[in-house]
Structures are given as structure tokens and as C-alpha cells.
């Protein structure tokens, strides 16, 4: 085979692997499409939809898996009060889910935050980001580099966050897939 064709085929293979990454971990359609769509949105430069899709994928995967652990049957309804929170993550951790994979790359105090209690609760980063971003609080992402009179926000201000969420999502999905496979065989 000629070298150009080999390079082309390798590029196609890599793109295919990337496209199906979130689909091949057996999380179910009610979960994996959030991650897949987040990845596709990021590739298209749709940074805010990518961020929210990854967050919703994480939240959905936790809620669905916990519901299946509590009642081993097809999930037909999720408890609307059980949202992504430290409390849900603690319950998931007790159930054996690999919640440590939800720590952001530089979040070395994930477990300490998770174990914090009232009145000094400190949300883990994925929970803090979920609460802020999903409620429209983007103030921490406003670019202030140009001086006080030139603050601005564009979706690109959240690009670092989107990349962190992609990294966290991939690690989470991979480990959650293993957990769910083991759960089916017990």
C-alpha cells in the first residue's frame, strides 16, 4: 500500500475510534449520547454545549447507575431530587462506583471535599462547575486580561473547562463501563 493511503486509513481509523469511544462502554443510550454529543460539539467549536453535555452525561450516568443498583430492573423514572451533588457522589462511592475518576486533573483534595460536612461543605469541582454552569453563572470564566474596562466573555473562555470535562468524562466512562459490566455479572 502506498504511504499516503496508509496515513489516510490510519486517520480514518483514529477518527472512528474517537467517534465511538463513548458508545463502546455499554452505558446505554440514555447515557452515552450526552458524552458523544459533547465530544462532537467540542470538535465543532460549540464549547458551551460541549461543557453542558459532558456534565449532563456524568449526572445521568450516576443517577441511572444508582437507580439500577437500588432496583435491578429497567429504569423507567429517576428521582428528581437526586441530582449531581457531593451527597450523590458519596452514595455512589459507598456503592462502589469509581467516583474518584470524576476529580479534575489538578483536584488533589477531591476526597477531602467529598467528605466535608455542614457547615463547611466544599463541593468537589464537578459539582461546583455543574451548579455554576448549568445555572448560567459564567462569571469566573470572564476574561479580565485586557483591564477593568475591557472584561468580556465568549464561549472560548470556557475552552479549558471543556477540555478538562472531556478528560474527566473519558476516564469516568471507561471505569464506569467496567463497573457496570461487573455489576451485570454478579
Short mmCIF file of N, CA and C in Angstrom, two decimals:
data_model
loop_
_atom_site.label_atom_id
_atom_site.label_comp_id
_atom_site.label_asym_id
_atom_site.label_seq_id
_atom_site.Cartn_x
_atom_site.Cartn_y
_atom_site.Cartn_z
N UNK A 1 0.84 -1.19 0.00
CA UNK A 1 0.00 0.00 0.00
C UNK A 1 0.87 1.24 0.00
N UNK A 2 0.42 2.23 -0.67
CA UNK A 2 1.21 3.46 -0.71
C UNK A 2 1.08 4.22 0.60
N UNK A 3 2.11 4.99 0.96
CA UNK A 3 2.19 5.65 2.27
C UNK A 3 1.04 6.63 2.52
N UNK A 4 0.63 7.37 1.50
CA UNK A 4 -0.49 8.31 1.65
C UNK A 4 -1.78 7.58 2.00
N UNK A 5 -2.01 6.45 1.35
CA UNK A 5 -3.21 5.66 1.64
C UNK A 5 -3.16 5.12 3.06
N UNK A 6 -2.00 4.65 3.49
CA UNK A 6 -1.86 4.15 4.86
C UNK A 6 -2.14 5.25 5.88
N UNK A 7 -1.60 6.44 5.63
CA UNK A 7 -1.85 7.56 6.53
C UNK A 7 -3.32 7.93 6.56
N UNK A 8 -3.94 7.92 5.39
CA UNK A 8 -5.37 8.24 5.31
C UNK A 8 -6.19 7.21 6.09
N UNK A 9 -5.92 5.94 5.88
CA UNK A 9 -6.66 4.89 6.57
C UNK A 9 -6.44 4.95 8.07
N UNK A 10 -5.23 5.28 8.51
CA UNK A 10 -4.96 5.41 9.94
C UNK A 10 -5.73 6.60 10.51
N UNK A 11 -5.80 7.69 9.77
CA UNK A 11 -6.56 8.86 10.22
C UNK A 11 -8.04 8.51 10.33
N UNK A 12 -8.59 7.81 9.37
CA UNK A 12 -9.99 7.39 9.40
C UNK A 12 -10.24 6.47 10.59
N UNK A 13 -9.30 5.54 10.84
CA UNK A 13 -9.44 4.62 11.98
C UNK A 13 -9.45 5.39 13.30
N UNK A 14 -8.52 6.33 13.45
CA UNK A 14 -8.45 7.12 14.68
C UNK A 14 -9.70 7.96 14.89
N UNK A 15 -10.20 8.57 13.82
CA UNK A 15 -11.44 9.36 13.92
C UNK A 15 -12.62 8.48 14.30
N UNK A 16 -12.67 7.28 13.74
CA UNK A 16 -13.74 6.34 14.07
C UNK A 16 -13.66 5.93 15.54
N UNK A 17 -12.46 5.61 16.01
CA UNK A 17 -12.27 5.23 17.42
C UNK A 17 -12.71 6.37 18.34
N UNK A 18 -12.37 7.59 17.98
CA UNK A 18 -12.77 8.75 18.79
C UNK A 18 -14.29 8.91 18.78
N UNK A 19 -14.90 8.72 17.62
CA UNK A 19 -16.34 8.88 17.48
C UNK A 19 -17.12 7.85 18.30
N UNK A 20 -16.59 6.62 18.39
CA UNK A 20 -17.33 5.57 19.09
C UNK A 20 -16.85 5.35 20.53
N UNK A 21 -15.87 6.14 20.99
CA UNK A 21 -15.31 5.93 22.32
C UNK A 21 -16.40 5.81 23.38
N UNK A 22 -17.32 6.74 23.43
CA UNK A 22 -18.33 6.77 24.48
C UNK A 22 -19.42 5.72 24.25
N UNK A 23 -19.54 5.24 23.01
CA UNK A 23 -20.57 4.25 22.70
C UNK A 23 -20.15 2.83 23.09
N UNK A 24 -18.87 2.58 23.15
CA UNK A 24 -18.39 1.20 23.32
C UNK A 24 -18.24 0.75 24.77
N UNK A 25 -18.66 1.57 25.71
CA UNK A 25 -18.50 1.21 27.13
C UNK A 25 -19.80 0.73 27.78
N UNK A 26 -20.81 0.44 26.98
CA UNK A 26 -22.04 -0.20 27.44
C UNK A 26 -22.76 0.56 28.55
N UNK A 27 -22.86 1.87 28.40
CA UNK A 27 -23.56 2.67 29.40
C UNK A 27 -25.05 2.81 29.09
N UNK A 28 -25.43 2.48 27.90
CA UNK A 28 -26.82 2.62 27.50
C UNK A 28 -27.07 3.94 26.78
N UNK A 29 -28.01 3.92 25.88
CA UNK A 29 -28.30 5.10 25.07
C UNK A 29 -28.75 6.29 25.90
N UNK A 30 -29.41 6.03 27.03
CA UNK A 30 -29.86 7.13 27.89
C UNK A 30 -28.71 7.87 28.54
N UNK A 31 -27.51 7.34 28.37
CA UNK A 31 -26.31 7.97 28.95
C UNK A 31 -25.28 8.34 27.88
N UNK A 32 -24.91 7.38 27.03
CA UNK A 32 -23.75 7.62 26.17
C UNK A 32 -23.92 8.74 25.16
N UNK A 33 -25.16 9.04 24.78
CA UNK A 33 -25.34 10.11 23.78
C UNK A 33 -24.95 11.48 24.32
N UNK A 34 -25.09 11.72 25.60
CA UNK A 34 -24.67 13.01 26.15
C UNK A 34 -23.16 13.19 25.94
N UNK A 35 -22.40 12.14 26.23
CA UNK A 35 -20.95 12.20 26.06
C UNK A 35 -20.57 12.31 24.58
N UNK A 36 -21.20 11.50 23.74
CA UNK A 36 -20.90 11.54 22.31
C UNK A 36 -21.22 12.90 21.72
N UNK A 37 -22.37 13.44 22.07
CA UNK A 37 -22.75 14.75 21.56
C UNK A 37 -21.83 15.84 22.10
N UNK A 38 -21.39 15.70 23.36
CA UNK A 38 -20.44 16.66 23.92
C UNK A 38 -19.13 16.65 23.15
N UNK A 39 -18.65 15.46 22.82
CA UNK A 39 -17.42 15.33 22.06
C UNK A 39 -17.57 15.93 20.67
N UNK A 40 -18.68 15.62 20.01
CA UNK A 40 -18.94 16.18 18.68
C UNK A 40 -19.08 17.70 18.74
N UNK A 41 -19.76 18.21 19.74
CA UNK A 41 -19.91 19.66 19.89
C UNK A 41 -18.54 20.32 20.04
N UNK A 42 -17.68 19.72 20.84
CA UNK A 42 -16.35 20.28 21.05
C UNK A 42 -15.56 20.31 19.74
N UNK A 43 -15.66 19.24 18.96
CA UNK A 43 -14.97 19.20 17.66
C UNK A 43 -15.48 20.31 16.73
N UNK A 44 -16.75 20.65 16.86
CA UNK A 44 -17.35 21.69 16.02
C UNK A 44 -17.15 23.10 16.58
N UNK A 45 -16.47 23.20 17.71
CA UNK A 45 -16.23 24.50 18.32
C UNK A 45 -17.39 25.02 19.15
N UNK A 46 -18.34 24.15 19.46
CA UNK A 46 -19.50 24.52 20.27
C UNK A 46 -19.17 24.21 21.73
N UNK A 47 -18.46 25.12 22.33
CA UNK A 47 -17.83 24.89 23.62
C UNK A 47 -18.84 24.80 24.76
N UNK A 48 -19.77 25.72 24.83
CA UNK A 48 -20.76 25.68 25.92
C UNK A 48 -21.66 24.44 25.83
N UNK A 49 -22.17 24.10 24.64
CA UNK A 49 -22.94 22.84 24.56
C UNK A 49 -22.09 21.62 24.91
N UNK A 50 -20.80 21.64 24.57
CA UNK A 50 -19.92 20.52 24.93
C UNK A 50 -19.83 20.40 26.45
N UNK A 51 -19.59 21.53 27.11
CA UNK A 51 -19.47 21.52 28.58
C UNK A 51 -20.74 20.97 29.22
N UNK A 52 -21.88 21.48 28.81
CA UNK A 52 -23.12 21.04 29.45
C UNK A 52 -23.44 19.59 29.11
N UNK A 53 -23.12 19.15 27.90
CA UNK A 53 -23.36 17.74 27.55
C UNK A 53 -22.51 16.81 28.40
N UNK A 54 -21.25 17.15 28.61
CA UNK A 54 -20.40 16.30 29.45
C UNK A 54 -20.93 16.26 30.89
N UNK A 55 -21.32 17.41 31.40
CA UNK A 55 -21.84 17.46 32.78
C UNK A 55 -23.13 16.65 32.89
N UNK A 56 -24.02 16.81 31.94
CA UNK A 56 -25.28 16.05 31.97
C UNK A 56 -25.01 14.55 31.81
N UNK A 57 -24.03 14.20 30.99
CA UNK A 57 -23.66 12.79 30.84
C UNK A 57 -23.18 12.19 32.15
N UNK A 58 -22.36 12.94 32.85
CA UNK A 58 -21.86 12.47 34.15
C UNK A 58 -23.02 12.33 35.13
N UNK A 59 -23.87 13.36 35.19
CA UNK A 59 -25.01 13.32 36.11
C UNK A 59 -25.96 12.18 35.76
N UNK A 60 -26.27 12.04 34.50
CA UNK A 60 -27.18 10.98 34.06
C UNK A 60 -26.60 9.60 34.36
N UNK A 61 -25.32 9.42 34.07
CA UNK A 61 -24.71 8.10 34.30
C UNK A 61 -24.72 7.73 35.77
N UNK A 62 -24.50 8.70 36.64
CA UNK A 62 -24.57 8.45 38.08
C UNK A 62 -25.99 8.10 38.50
N UNK A 63 -26.94 8.91 38.08
CA UNK A 63 -28.33 8.71 38.51
C UNK A 63 -28.89 7.38 38.00
N UNK A 64 -28.63 7.07 36.74
CA UNK A 64 -29.13 5.82 36.16
C UNK A 64 -28.47 4.62 36.84
N UNK A 65 -27.16 4.66 37.00
CA UNK A 65 -26.46 3.53 37.63
C UNK A 65 -26.92 3.32 39.06
N UNK A 66 -27.06 4.41 39.81
CA UNK A 66 -27.52 4.28 41.20
C UNK A 66 -28.95 3.72 41.23
N UNK A 67 -29.80 4.16 40.33
CA UNK A 67 -31.17 3.62 40.29
C UNK A 67 -31.14 2.12 39.98
N UNK A 68 -30.26 1.68 39.09
CA UNK A 68 -30.16 0.27 38.75
C UNK A 68 -29.59 -0.55 39.90
N UNK A 69 -28.70 0.05 40.69
CA UNK A 69 -28.17 -0.65 41.86
C UNK A 69 -29.28 -0.83 42.89
N UNK A 70 -30.06 0.20 43.10
CA UNK A 70 -31.11 0.16 44.11
C UNK A 70 -32.28 -0.74 43.71
N UNK A 71 -32.54 -0.81 42.40
CA UNK A 71 -33.63 -1.66 41.90
C UNK A 71 -33.18 -2.26 40.57
N UNK A 72 -32.64 -3.48 40.62
CA UNK A 72 -32.11 -4.11 39.40
C UNK A 72 -33.21 -4.43 38.40
N UNK A 73 -33.63 -3.44 37.68
CA UNK A 73 -34.66 -3.56 36.64
C UNK A 73 -34.47 -2.39 35.70
N UNK A 74 -35.11 -2.44 34.55
CA UNK A 74 -35.00 -1.28 33.65
C UNK A 74 -35.49 -0.01 34.37
N UNK A 75 -34.72 1.05 34.22
CA UNK A 75 -35.06 2.32 34.86
C UNK A 75 -36.12 3.02 34.03
N UNK A 76 -37.23 3.31 34.67
CA UNK A 76 -38.32 4.00 33.97
C UNK A 76 -38.50 5.43 34.45
N UNK A 77 -37.94 5.71 35.63
CA UNK A 77 -38.06 7.05 36.18
C UNK A 77 -36.91 7.28 37.16
N UNK A 78 -36.40 8.51 37.13
CA UNK A 78 -35.33 8.88 38.06
C UNK A 78 -35.88 9.82 39.12
N UNK A 79 -35.37 9.68 40.31
CA UNK A 79 -35.77 10.55 41.42
C UNK A 79 -35.31 11.97 41.09
N UNK A 80 -36.24 12.91 40.94
CA UNK A 80 -35.86 14.28 40.56
C UNK A 80 -35.08 15.02 41.64
N UNK A 81 -35.06 14.49 42.85
CA UNK A 81 -34.33 15.16 43.92
C UNK A 81 -32.87 14.71 44.01
N UNK A 82 -32.53 13.65 43.30
CA UNK A 82 -31.15 13.13 43.33
C UNK A 82 -30.38 13.68 42.13
N UNK A 83 -29.79 14.83 42.33
CA UNK A 83 -29.01 15.47 41.28
C UNK A 83 -27.53 15.34 41.60
N UNK A 84 -26.69 15.74 40.67
CA UNK A 84 -25.26 15.68 40.89
C UNK A 84 -24.89 16.58 42.07
N UNK A 85 -24.41 15.94 43.13
CA UNK A 85 -24.08 16.63 44.37
C UNK A 85 -23.04 15.80 45.10
N UNK A 86 -22.41 16.41 46.09
CA UNK A 86 -21.50 15.64 46.93
C UNK A 86 -22.23 14.45 47.55
N UNK A 87 -23.47 14.67 47.98
CA UNK A 87 -24.25 13.61 48.62
C UNK A 87 -24.43 12.42 47.68
N UNK A 88 -24.77 12.69 46.42
CA UNK A 88 -24.94 11.61 45.45
C UNK A 88 -23.60 10.91 45.21
N UNK A 89 -22.53 11.68 45.12
CA UNK A 89 -21.21 11.07 44.91
C UNK A 89 -20.79 10.20 46.09
N UNK A 90 -21.10 10.63 47.30
CA UNK A 90 -20.79 9.82 48.48
C UNK A 90 -21.57 8.50 48.42
N UNK A 91 -22.85 8.57 48.10
CA UNK A 91 -23.67 7.36 47.99
C UNK A 91 -23.13 6.44 46.89
N UNK A 92 -22.71 7.02 45.78
CA UNK A 92 -22.15 6.24 44.68
C UNK A 92 -20.83 5.59 45.09
N UNK A 93 -20.05 6.32 45.84
CA UNK A 93 -18.77 5.78 46.33
C UNK A 93 -19.01 4.60 47.26
N UNK A 94 -19.98 4.73 48.16
CA UNK A 94 -20.33 3.64 49.07
C UNK A 94 -20.80 2.42 48.27
N UNK A 95 -21.50 2.66 47.16
CA UNK A 95 -21.98 1.57 46.31
C UNK A 95 -20.87 0.96 45.45
N UNK A 96 -19.67 1.55 45.51
CA UNK A 96 -18.54 1.00 44.79
C UNK A 96 -18.21 1.66 43.46
N UNK A 97 -18.96 2.69 43.07
CA UNK A 97 -18.68 3.36 41.81
C UNK A 97 -17.34 4.10 41.90
N UNK A 98 -16.63 4.16 40.79
CA UNK A 98 -15.29 4.77 40.79
C UNK A 98 -15.35 6.31 40.73
N UNK A 99 -16.00 6.92 41.70
CA UNK A 99 -16.21 8.38 41.67
C UNK A 99 -14.91 9.17 41.71
N UNK A 100 -13.82 8.58 42.16
CA UNK A 100 -12.54 9.29 42.16
C UNK A 100 -12.14 9.69 40.74
N UNK A 101 -12.68 9.03 39.73
CA UNK A 101 -12.38 9.37 38.33
C UNK A 101 -13.05 10.68 37.92
N UNK A 102 -13.92 11.20 38.76
CA UNK A 102 -14.58 12.48 38.47
C UNK A 102 -13.78 13.68 38.98
N UNK A 103 -12.65 13.42 39.61
CA UNK A 103 -11.79 14.51 40.07
C UNK A 103 -11.17 15.19 38.84
N UNK A 104 -11.13 16.50 38.88
CA UNK A 104 -10.48 17.25 37.81
C UNK A 104 -8.97 16.99 37.88
N UNK A 105 -8.27 17.18 36.77
CA UNK A 105 -6.84 16.84 36.73
C UNK A 105 -6.00 17.41 37.87
N UNK A 106 -6.28 18.60 38.34
CA UNK A 106 -5.47 19.20 39.40
C UNK A 106 -6.17 19.21 40.76
N UNK A 107 -7.25 18.46 40.88
CA UNK A 107 -8.05 18.46 42.12
C UNK A 107 -7.53 17.38 43.07
N UNK A 108 -6.49 17.69 43.78
CA UNK A 108 -5.86 16.72 44.68
C UNK A 108 -6.65 16.53 45.98
N UNK A 109 -7.58 17.44 46.27
CA UNK A 109 -8.35 17.36 47.51
C UNK A 109 -9.78 16.86 47.28
N UNK A 110 -9.97 16.08 46.22
CA UNK A 110 -11.30 15.59 45.85
C UNK A 110 -11.97 14.84 47.01
N UNK A 111 -11.28 13.88 47.59
CA UNK A 111 -11.86 13.07 48.66
C UNK A 111 -12.15 13.92 49.89
N UNK A 112 -11.26 14.84 50.22
CA UNK A 112 -11.50 15.72 51.36
C UNK A 112 -12.75 16.58 51.15
N UNK A 113 -12.91 17.11 49.94
CA UNK A 113 -14.11 17.89 49.63
C UNK A 113 -15.35 17.00 49.71
N UNK A 114 -15.23 15.80 49.18
CA UNK A 114 -16.36 14.88 49.17
C UNK A 114 -16.80 14.54 50.59
N UNK A 115 -15.86 14.44 51.48
CA UNK A 115 -16.15 14.07 52.87
C UNK A 115 -16.44 15.27 53.77
N UNK A 116 -16.40 16.48 53.20
CA UNK A 116 -16.68 17.67 54.02
C UNK A 116 -18.15 17.67 54.46
N UNK A 117 -18.41 18.21 55.62
CA UNK A 117 -19.76 18.21 56.17
C UNK A 117 -20.18 19.63 56.57
N UNK A 118 -21.49 19.77 56.77
CA UNK A 118 -22.02 21.08 57.19
C UNK A 118 -21.38 21.49 58.50
N UNK A 119 -21.13 22.70 58.71
CA UNK A 119 -21.43 23.87 57.90
C UNK A 119 -20.31 24.21 56.91
N UNK A 120 -19.32 23.35 56.77
CA UNK A 120 -18.16 23.65 55.93
C UNK A 120 -18.09 22.79 54.68
N UNK A 121 -19.23 22.50 54.08
CA UNK A 121 -19.25 21.68 52.87
C UNK A 121 -18.53 22.41 51.75
N UNK A 122 -17.65 21.69 51.10
CA UNK A 122 -16.94 22.20 49.92
C UNK A 122 -17.24 21.25 48.78
N UNK A 123 -17.95 21.75 47.79
CA UNK A 123 -18.29 20.89 46.65
C UNK A 123 -17.05 20.48 45.88
N UNK A 124 -17.04 19.22 45.42
CA UNK A 124 -15.99 18.79 44.51
C UNK A 124 -16.17 19.60 43.22
N UNK A 125 -15.13 19.68 42.44
CA UNK A 125 -15.13 20.56 41.28
C UNK A 125 -16.24 20.25 40.28
N UNK A 126 -16.49 18.96 40.00
CA UNK A 126 -17.54 18.63 39.02
C UNK A 126 -18.90 19.12 39.51
N UNK A 127 -19.15 19.06 40.80
CA UNK A 127 -20.42 19.55 41.36
C UNK A 127 -20.46 21.07 41.31
N UNK A 128 -19.38 21.71 41.70
CA UNK A 128 -19.32 23.17 41.68
C UNK A 128 -19.52 23.71 40.27
N UNK A 129 -18.83 23.10 39.30
CA UNK A 129 -18.94 23.53 37.90
C UNK A 129 -20.36 23.27 37.39
N UNK A 130 -20.93 22.13 37.73
CA UNK A 130 -22.30 21.82 37.31
C UNK A 130 -23.26 22.87 37.81
N UNK A 131 -23.19 23.17 39.09
CA UNK A 131 -24.11 24.14 39.66
C UNK A 131 -23.94 25.51 39.00
N UNK A 132 -22.72 25.96 38.83
CA UNK A 132 -22.49 27.27 38.22
C UNK A 132 -22.90 27.31 36.76
N UNK A 133 -22.35 26.41 35.96
CA UNK A 133 -22.57 26.47 34.52
C UNK A 133 -24.03 26.19 34.14
N UNK A 134 -24.62 25.21 34.77
CA UNK A 134 -26.00 24.86 34.41
C UNK A 134 -27.02 25.88 34.91
N UNK A 135 -26.58 26.79 35.77
CA UNK A 135 -27.48 27.87 36.22
C UNK A 135 -27.05 29.20 35.61
N UNK A 136 -26.19 29.15 34.61
CA UNK A 136 -25.82 30.35 33.88
C UNK A 136 -24.78 31.22 34.54
N UNK A 137 -24.14 30.75 35.57
CA UNK A 137 -23.12 31.55 36.25
C UNK A 137 -21.77 31.32 35.58
N UNK A 138 -21.42 32.19 34.66
CA UNK A 138 -20.15 32.06 33.93
C UNK A 138 -19.15 33.12 34.37
N UNK A 139 -19.43 33.79 35.48
CA UNK A 139 -18.61 34.92 35.89
C UNK A 139 -17.13 34.57 36.06
N UNK A 140 -16.82 33.37 36.54
CA UNK A 140 -15.42 33.01 36.74
C UNK A 140 -14.67 32.82 35.42
N UNK A 141 -15.39 32.71 34.32
CA UNK A 141 -14.76 32.50 33.02
C UNK A 141 -14.61 33.79 32.21
N UNK A 142 -15.09 34.88 32.74
CA UNK A 142 -14.96 36.16 32.05
C UNK A 142 -13.49 36.52 31.92
N UNK A 143 -13.09 36.92 30.74
CA UNK A 143 -11.70 37.30 30.50
C UNK A 143 -11.47 38.71 31.02
N UNK A 144 -10.52 38.84 31.92
CA UNK A 144 -10.19 40.13 32.53
C UNK A 144 -8.77 40.58 32.17
N UNK A 145 -8.16 39.91 31.20
CA UNK A 145 -6.77 40.17 30.84
C UNK A 145 -6.53 41.56 30.26
N UNK A 146 -7.55 42.17 29.68
CA UNK A 146 -7.36 43.45 29.00
C UNK A 146 -7.63 44.66 29.88
N UNK A 147 -7.82 44.45 31.16
CA UNK A 147 -8.04 45.57 32.06
C UNK A 147 -9.50 45.71 32.44
N UNK A 148 -9.73 46.47 33.49
CA UNK A 148 -11.05 46.59 34.11
C UNK A 148 -12.16 47.06 33.16
N UNK A 149 -11.83 47.90 32.21
CA UNK A 149 -12.86 48.41 31.30
C UNK A 149 -13.09 47.51 30.10
N UNK A 150 -12.36 46.42 30.01
CA UNK A 150 -12.43 45.56 28.83
C UNK A 150 -12.73 44.11 29.17
N UNK A 151 -13.51 43.85 30.19
CA UNK A 151 -13.92 42.49 30.51
C UNK A 151 -14.81 41.97 29.38
N UNK A 152 -14.65 40.70 29.06
CA UNK A 152 -15.54 40.13 28.04
C UNK A 152 -15.68 38.63 28.27
N UNK A 153 -16.74 38.11 27.70
CA UNK A 153 -16.97 36.67 27.73
C UNK A 153 -17.33 36.22 26.33
N UNK A 154 -16.67 35.15 25.90
CA UNK A 154 -17.05 34.42 24.70
C UNK A 154 -16.99 32.95 25.08
N UNK A 155 -17.64 32.08 24.33
CA UNK A 155 -17.56 30.65 24.67
C UNK A 155 -16.12 30.14 24.77
N UNK A 156 -15.21 30.73 24.01
CA UNK A 156 -13.82 30.30 24.05
C UNK A 156 -13.21 30.46 25.43
N UNK A 157 -13.79 31.32 26.25
CA UNK A 157 -13.31 31.49 27.62
C UNK A 157 -13.48 30.19 28.43
N UNK A 158 -14.33 29.29 27.95
CA UNK A 158 -14.58 28.01 28.64
C UNK A 158 -13.89 26.83 27.95
N UNK A 159 -12.98 27.12 27.02
CA UNK A 159 -12.32 26.04 26.30
C UNK A 159 -11.51 25.14 27.23
N UNK A 160 -10.78 25.73 28.17
CA UNK A 160 -10.01 24.92 29.13
C UNK A 160 -10.96 24.02 29.93
N UNK A 161 -12.08 24.56 30.35
CA UNK A 161 -13.07 23.77 31.08
C UNK A 161 -13.58 22.62 30.22
N UNK A 162 -13.89 22.91 28.96
CA UNK A 162 -14.38 21.86 28.05
C UNK A 162 -13.37 20.74 27.91
N UNK A 163 -12.10 21.09 27.80
CA UNK A 163 -11.06 20.07 27.67
C UNK A 163 -10.92 19.26 28.96
N UNK A 164 -11.03 19.93 30.10
CA UNK A 164 -10.98 19.21 31.38
C UNK A 164 -12.16 18.26 31.49
N UNK A 165 -13.35 18.71 31.10
CA UNK A 165 -14.54 17.86 31.16
C UNK A 165 -14.42 16.67 30.21
N UNK A 166 -13.81 16.86 29.06
CA UNK A 166 -13.57 15.74 28.14
C UNK A 166 -12.65 14.71 28.79
N UNK A 167 -11.57 15.17 29.39
CA UNK A 167 -10.62 14.26 30.06
C UNK A 167 -11.31 13.50 31.19
N UNK A 168 -12.03 14.22 32.03
CA UNK A 168 -12.75 13.61 33.15
C UNK A 168 -13.79 12.63 32.64
N UNK A 169 -14.54 13.03 31.61
CA UNK A 169 -15.59 12.17 31.06
C UNK A 169 -15.03 10.87 30.51
N UNK A 170 -13.92 10.95 29.80
CA UNK A 170 -13.32 9.73 29.25
C UNK A 170 -12.88 8.77 30.36
N UNK A 171 -12.20 9.32 31.37
CA UNK A 171 -11.75 8.46 32.49
C UNK A 171 -12.95 7.86 33.21
N UNK A 172 -13.98 8.67 33.45
CA UNK A 172 -15.18 8.23 34.14
C UNK A 172 -15.90 7.14 33.36
N UNK A 173 -16.12 7.38 32.09
CA UNK A 173 -16.87 6.42 31.26
C UNK A 173 -16.14 5.09 31.18
N UNK A 174 -14.84 5.14 31.03
CA UNK A 174 -14.07 3.91 30.94
C UNK A 174 -14.22 3.08 32.22
N UNK A 175 -14.05 3.70 33.37
CA UNK A 175 -14.15 2.99 34.64
C UNK A 175 -15.60 2.62 34.98
N UNK A 176 -16.53 3.49 34.68
CA UNK A 176 -17.94 3.18 34.93
C UNK A 176 -18.39 2.01 34.07
N UNK A 177 -17.91 1.96 32.83
CA UNK A 177 -18.23 0.83 31.96
C UNK A 177 -17.76 -0.49 32.56
N UNK A 178 -16.56 -0.50 33.12
CA UNK A 178 -16.04 -1.71 33.78
C UNK A 178 -16.89 -2.06 34.99
N UNK A 179 -17.26 -1.05 35.78
CA UNK A 179 -18.09 -1.27 36.96
C UNK A 179 -19.43 -1.88 36.55
N UNK A 180 -20.05 -1.31 35.52
CA UNK A 180 -21.37 -1.79 35.09
C UNK A 180 -21.29 -3.21 34.52
N UNK A 181 -20.22 -3.51 33.81
CA UNK A 181 -20.02 -4.87 33.30
C UNK A 181 -19.93 -5.85 34.47
N UNK A 182 -19.14 -5.51 35.49
CA UNK A 182 -19.01 -6.38 36.67
C UNK A 182 -20.35 -6.50 37.40
N UNK A 183 -21.09 -5.41 37.44
CA UNK A 183 -22.40 -5.39 38.12
C UNK A 183 -23.37 -6.37 37.43
N UNK A 184 -23.29 -6.46 36.12
CA UNK A 184 -24.18 -7.37 35.36
C UNK A 184 -23.84 -8.82 35.59
N UNK A 185 -22.59 -9.09 35.94
CA UNK A 185 -22.15 -10.48 36.11
C UNK A 185 -22.20 -10.95 37.55
N UNK A 186 -22.81 -10.14 38.44
CA UNK A 186 -22.91 -10.59 39.84
C UNK A 186 -24.33 -10.95 40.19
#
